[in-house]
PDB file of C-alpha atoms in Angstrom:
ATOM      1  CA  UNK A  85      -0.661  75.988 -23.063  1.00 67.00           C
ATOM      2  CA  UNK A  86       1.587  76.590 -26.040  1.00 86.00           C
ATOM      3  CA  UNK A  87       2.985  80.193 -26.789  1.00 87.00           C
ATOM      4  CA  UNK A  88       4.574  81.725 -29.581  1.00 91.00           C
ATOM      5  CA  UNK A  89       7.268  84.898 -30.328  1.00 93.00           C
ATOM      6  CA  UNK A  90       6.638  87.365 -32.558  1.00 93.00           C
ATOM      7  CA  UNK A  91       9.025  85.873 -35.078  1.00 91.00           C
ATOM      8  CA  UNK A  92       7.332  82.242 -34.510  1.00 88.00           C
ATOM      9  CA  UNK A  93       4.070  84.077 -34.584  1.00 87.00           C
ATOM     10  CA  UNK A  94       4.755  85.909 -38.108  1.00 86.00           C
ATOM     11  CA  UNK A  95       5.707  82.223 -39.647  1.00 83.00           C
ATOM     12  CA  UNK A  96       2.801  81.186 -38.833  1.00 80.00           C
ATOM     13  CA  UNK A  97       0.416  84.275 -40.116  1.00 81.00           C
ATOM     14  CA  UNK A  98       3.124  84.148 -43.625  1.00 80.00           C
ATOM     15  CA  UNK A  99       3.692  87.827 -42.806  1.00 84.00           C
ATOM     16  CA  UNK A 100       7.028  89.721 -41.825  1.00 87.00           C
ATOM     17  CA  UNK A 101       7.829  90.071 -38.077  1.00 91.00           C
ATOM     18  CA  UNK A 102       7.510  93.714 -38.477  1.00 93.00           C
ATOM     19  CA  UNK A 103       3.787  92.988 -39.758  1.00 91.00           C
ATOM     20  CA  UNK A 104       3.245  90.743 -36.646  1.00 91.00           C
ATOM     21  CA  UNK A 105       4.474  93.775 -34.438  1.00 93.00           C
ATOM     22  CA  UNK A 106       2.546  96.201 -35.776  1.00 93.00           C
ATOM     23  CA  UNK A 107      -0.579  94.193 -35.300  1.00 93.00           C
ATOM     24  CA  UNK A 108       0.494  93.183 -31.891  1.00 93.00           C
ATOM     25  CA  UNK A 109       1.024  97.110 -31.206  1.00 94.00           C
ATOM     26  CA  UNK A 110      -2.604  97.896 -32.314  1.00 93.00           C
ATOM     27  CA  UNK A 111      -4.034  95.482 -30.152  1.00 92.00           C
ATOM     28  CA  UNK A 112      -4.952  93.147 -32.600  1.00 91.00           C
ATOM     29  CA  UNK A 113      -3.727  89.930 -30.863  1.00 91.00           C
ATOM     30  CA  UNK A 114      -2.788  89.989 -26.917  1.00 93.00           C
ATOM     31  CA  UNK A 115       1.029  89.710 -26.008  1.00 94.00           C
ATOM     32  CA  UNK A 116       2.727  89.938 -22.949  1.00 93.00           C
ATOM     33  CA  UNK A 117       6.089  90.056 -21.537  1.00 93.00           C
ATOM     34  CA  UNK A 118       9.053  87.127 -20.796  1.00 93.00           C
ATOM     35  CA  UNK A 119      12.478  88.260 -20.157  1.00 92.00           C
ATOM     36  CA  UNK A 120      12.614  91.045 -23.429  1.00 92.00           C
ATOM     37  CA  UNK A 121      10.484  88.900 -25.950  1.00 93.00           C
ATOM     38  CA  UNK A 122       6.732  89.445 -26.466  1.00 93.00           C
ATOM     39  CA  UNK A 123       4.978  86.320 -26.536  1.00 94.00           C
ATOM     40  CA  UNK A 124       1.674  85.723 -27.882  1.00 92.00           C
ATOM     41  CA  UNK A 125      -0.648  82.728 -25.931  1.00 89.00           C
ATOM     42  CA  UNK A 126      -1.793  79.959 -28.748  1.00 87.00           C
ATOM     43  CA  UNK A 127      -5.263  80.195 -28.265  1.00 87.00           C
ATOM     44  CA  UNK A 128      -4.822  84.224 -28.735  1.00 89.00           C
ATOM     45  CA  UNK A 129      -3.067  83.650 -31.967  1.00 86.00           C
ATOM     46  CA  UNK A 130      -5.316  80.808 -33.170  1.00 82.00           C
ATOM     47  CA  UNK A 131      -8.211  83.012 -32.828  1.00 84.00           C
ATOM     48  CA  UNK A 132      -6.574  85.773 -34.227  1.00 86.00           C
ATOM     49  CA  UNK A 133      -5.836  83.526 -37.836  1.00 79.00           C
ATOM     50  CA  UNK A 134      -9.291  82.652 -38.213  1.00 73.00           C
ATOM     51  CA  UNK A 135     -10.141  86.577 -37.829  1.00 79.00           C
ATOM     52  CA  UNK A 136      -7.380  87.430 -40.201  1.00 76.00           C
ATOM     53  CA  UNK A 137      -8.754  84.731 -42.906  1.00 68.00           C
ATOM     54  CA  UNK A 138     -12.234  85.816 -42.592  1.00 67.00           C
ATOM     55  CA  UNK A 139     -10.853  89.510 -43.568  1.00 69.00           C
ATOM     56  CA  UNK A 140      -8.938  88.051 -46.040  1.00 60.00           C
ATOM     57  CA  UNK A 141     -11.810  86.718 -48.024  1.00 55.00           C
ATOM     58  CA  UNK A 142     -13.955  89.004 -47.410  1.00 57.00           C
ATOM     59  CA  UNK A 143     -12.799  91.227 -50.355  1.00 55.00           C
ATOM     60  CA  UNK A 144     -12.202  88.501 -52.752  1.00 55.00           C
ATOM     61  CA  UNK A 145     -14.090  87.258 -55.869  1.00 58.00           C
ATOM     62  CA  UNK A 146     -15.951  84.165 -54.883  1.00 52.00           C
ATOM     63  CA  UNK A 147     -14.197  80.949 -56.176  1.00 55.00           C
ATOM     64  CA  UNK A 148     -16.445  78.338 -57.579  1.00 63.00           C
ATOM     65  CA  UNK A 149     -15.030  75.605 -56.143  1.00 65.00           C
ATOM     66  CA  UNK A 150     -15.899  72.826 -53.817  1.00 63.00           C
ATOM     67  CA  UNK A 151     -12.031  72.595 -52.795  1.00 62.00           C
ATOM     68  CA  UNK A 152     -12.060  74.408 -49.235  1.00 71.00           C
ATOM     69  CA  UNK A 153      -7.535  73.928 -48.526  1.00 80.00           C
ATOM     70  CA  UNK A 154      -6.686  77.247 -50.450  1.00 83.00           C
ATOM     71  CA  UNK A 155      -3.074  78.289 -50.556  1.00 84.00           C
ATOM     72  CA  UNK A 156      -2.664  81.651 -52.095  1.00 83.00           C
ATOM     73  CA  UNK A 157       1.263  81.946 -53.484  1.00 83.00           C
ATOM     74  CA  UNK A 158       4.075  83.096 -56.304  1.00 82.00           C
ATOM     75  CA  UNK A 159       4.530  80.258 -58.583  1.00 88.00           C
ATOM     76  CA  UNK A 160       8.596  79.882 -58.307  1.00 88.00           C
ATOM     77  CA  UNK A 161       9.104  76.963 -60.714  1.00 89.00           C
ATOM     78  CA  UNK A 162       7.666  75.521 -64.099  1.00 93.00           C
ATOM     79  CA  UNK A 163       9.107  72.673 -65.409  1.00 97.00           C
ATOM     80  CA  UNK A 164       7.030  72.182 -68.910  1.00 96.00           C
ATOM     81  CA  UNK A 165       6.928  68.051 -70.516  1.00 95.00           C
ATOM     82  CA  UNK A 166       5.608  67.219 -73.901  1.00 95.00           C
ATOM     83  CA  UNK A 167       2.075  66.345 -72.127  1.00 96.00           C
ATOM     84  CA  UNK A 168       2.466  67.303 -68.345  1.00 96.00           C
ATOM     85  CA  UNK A 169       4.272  70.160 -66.279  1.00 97.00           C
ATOM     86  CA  UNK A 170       5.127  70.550 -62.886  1.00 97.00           C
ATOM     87  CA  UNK A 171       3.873  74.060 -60.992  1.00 95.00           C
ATOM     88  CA  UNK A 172       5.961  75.068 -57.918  1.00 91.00           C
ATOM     89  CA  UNK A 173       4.313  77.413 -55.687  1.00 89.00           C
ATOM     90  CA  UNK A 174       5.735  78.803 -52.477  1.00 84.00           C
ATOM     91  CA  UNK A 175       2.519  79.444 -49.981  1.00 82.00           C
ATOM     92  CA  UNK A 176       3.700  81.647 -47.426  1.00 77.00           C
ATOM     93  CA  UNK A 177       5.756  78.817 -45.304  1.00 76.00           C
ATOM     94  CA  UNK A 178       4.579  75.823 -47.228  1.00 81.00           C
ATOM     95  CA  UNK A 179       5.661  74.563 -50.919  1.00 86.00           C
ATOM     96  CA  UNK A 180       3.536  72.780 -52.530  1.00 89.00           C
ATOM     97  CA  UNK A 181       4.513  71.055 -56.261  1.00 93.00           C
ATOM     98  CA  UNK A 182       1.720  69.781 -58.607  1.00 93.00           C
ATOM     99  CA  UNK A 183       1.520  67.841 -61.163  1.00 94.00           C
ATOM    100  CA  UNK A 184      -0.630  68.572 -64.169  1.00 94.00           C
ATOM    101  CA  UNK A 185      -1.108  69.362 -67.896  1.00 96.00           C
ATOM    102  CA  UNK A 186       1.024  71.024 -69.919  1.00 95.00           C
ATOM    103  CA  UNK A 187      -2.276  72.609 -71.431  1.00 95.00           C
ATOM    104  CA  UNK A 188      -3.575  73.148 -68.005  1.00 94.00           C
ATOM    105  CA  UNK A 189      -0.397  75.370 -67.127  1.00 95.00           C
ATOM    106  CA  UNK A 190      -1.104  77.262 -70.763  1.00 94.00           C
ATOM    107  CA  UNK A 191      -4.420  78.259 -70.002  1.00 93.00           C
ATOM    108  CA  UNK A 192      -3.979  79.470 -66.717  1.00 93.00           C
ATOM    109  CA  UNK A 193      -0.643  81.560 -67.849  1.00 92.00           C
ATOM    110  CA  UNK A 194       1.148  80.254 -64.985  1.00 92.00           C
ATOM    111  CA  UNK A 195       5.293  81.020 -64.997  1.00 88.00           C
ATOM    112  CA  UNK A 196       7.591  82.225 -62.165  1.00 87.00           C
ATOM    113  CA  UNK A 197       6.413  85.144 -60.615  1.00 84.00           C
ATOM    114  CA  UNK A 198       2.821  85.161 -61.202  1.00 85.00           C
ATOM    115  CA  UNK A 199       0.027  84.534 -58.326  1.00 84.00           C
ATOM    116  CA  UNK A 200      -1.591  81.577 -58.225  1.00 88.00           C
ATOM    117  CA  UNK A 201      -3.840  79.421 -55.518  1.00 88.00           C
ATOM    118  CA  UNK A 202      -3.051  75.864 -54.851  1.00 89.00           C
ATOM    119  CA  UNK A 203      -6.466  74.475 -54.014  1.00 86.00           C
ATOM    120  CA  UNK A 204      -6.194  70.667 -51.883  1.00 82.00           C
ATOM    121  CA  UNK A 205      -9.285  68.599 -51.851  1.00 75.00           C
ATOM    122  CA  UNK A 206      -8.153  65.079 -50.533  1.00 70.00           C
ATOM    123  CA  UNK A 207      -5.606  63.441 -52.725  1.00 69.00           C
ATOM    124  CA  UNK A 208      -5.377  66.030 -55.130  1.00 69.00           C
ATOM    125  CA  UNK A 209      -4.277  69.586 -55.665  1.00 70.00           C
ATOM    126  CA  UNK A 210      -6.039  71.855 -58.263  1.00 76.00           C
ATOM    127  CA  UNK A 211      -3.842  75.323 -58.911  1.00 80.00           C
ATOM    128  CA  UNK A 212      -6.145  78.885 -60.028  1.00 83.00           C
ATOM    129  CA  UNK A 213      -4.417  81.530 -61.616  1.00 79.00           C
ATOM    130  CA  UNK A 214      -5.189  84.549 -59.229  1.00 65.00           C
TER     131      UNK A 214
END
């Protein structure tokens, strides 16, 4: 059975390993002891992400999409063509570049610094403005 630190654990939730602690602390995933690291058991922390997402989007708007791969981010590059433009956004651990049009990019408002969702449905990647 695969395990996981705290630090390895946070990673993987995108939080801060002080975050991870604090949940660990109120019971909200199971740890135990190896040596002086706290380790949490895969299956504790796999169960605990699907728990986490379901509060997550609990208190959000709807989206009205069929894309179901939602990466919620900071956009951290815009590189703006005569036609297209290429949105960076940095998803917790993951990076994910698009390619789309420069009018797209208008509409939505999207420069560095603002939140944005990179939405992946097969082959391609569709980017809300949050």
């Amino acid at each position: 059975m695969e395990s996981y630190t705290i630090g390895q654990a946070a990673r993987l939730l995108g939080v801060s390993v002080d975050t991870a602690r604090r949940w660990a602390d109120a019971e909200r995933f199971p740890t135990h002891r190896e040596g002086t690291r706290r380790i949490v058991a895969g299956p504790d922390l796999a169960a605990f992400c699907v728990e986490a997402a379901q509060e997550g989007a609990e208190g959000e708007e709807a989206a009205y999409t069929s894309a179901r791969n939602a990466f919620p981010g900071i956009v951290t590059g815009v590189k703006l063509g005569t036609v297209d433009a290429q949105v960076e956004i940095q998803a917790g651990p993951h990076r994910i570049v698009s390619l789309l049009t420069r009018e797209a990019v208008e509409e939505l408002g999207l420069e560095v610094g603002a939140r944005a969702t990179a939405r992946v449905k097969s082959t391609s990647v569709f980017i809300d403005r949050a």
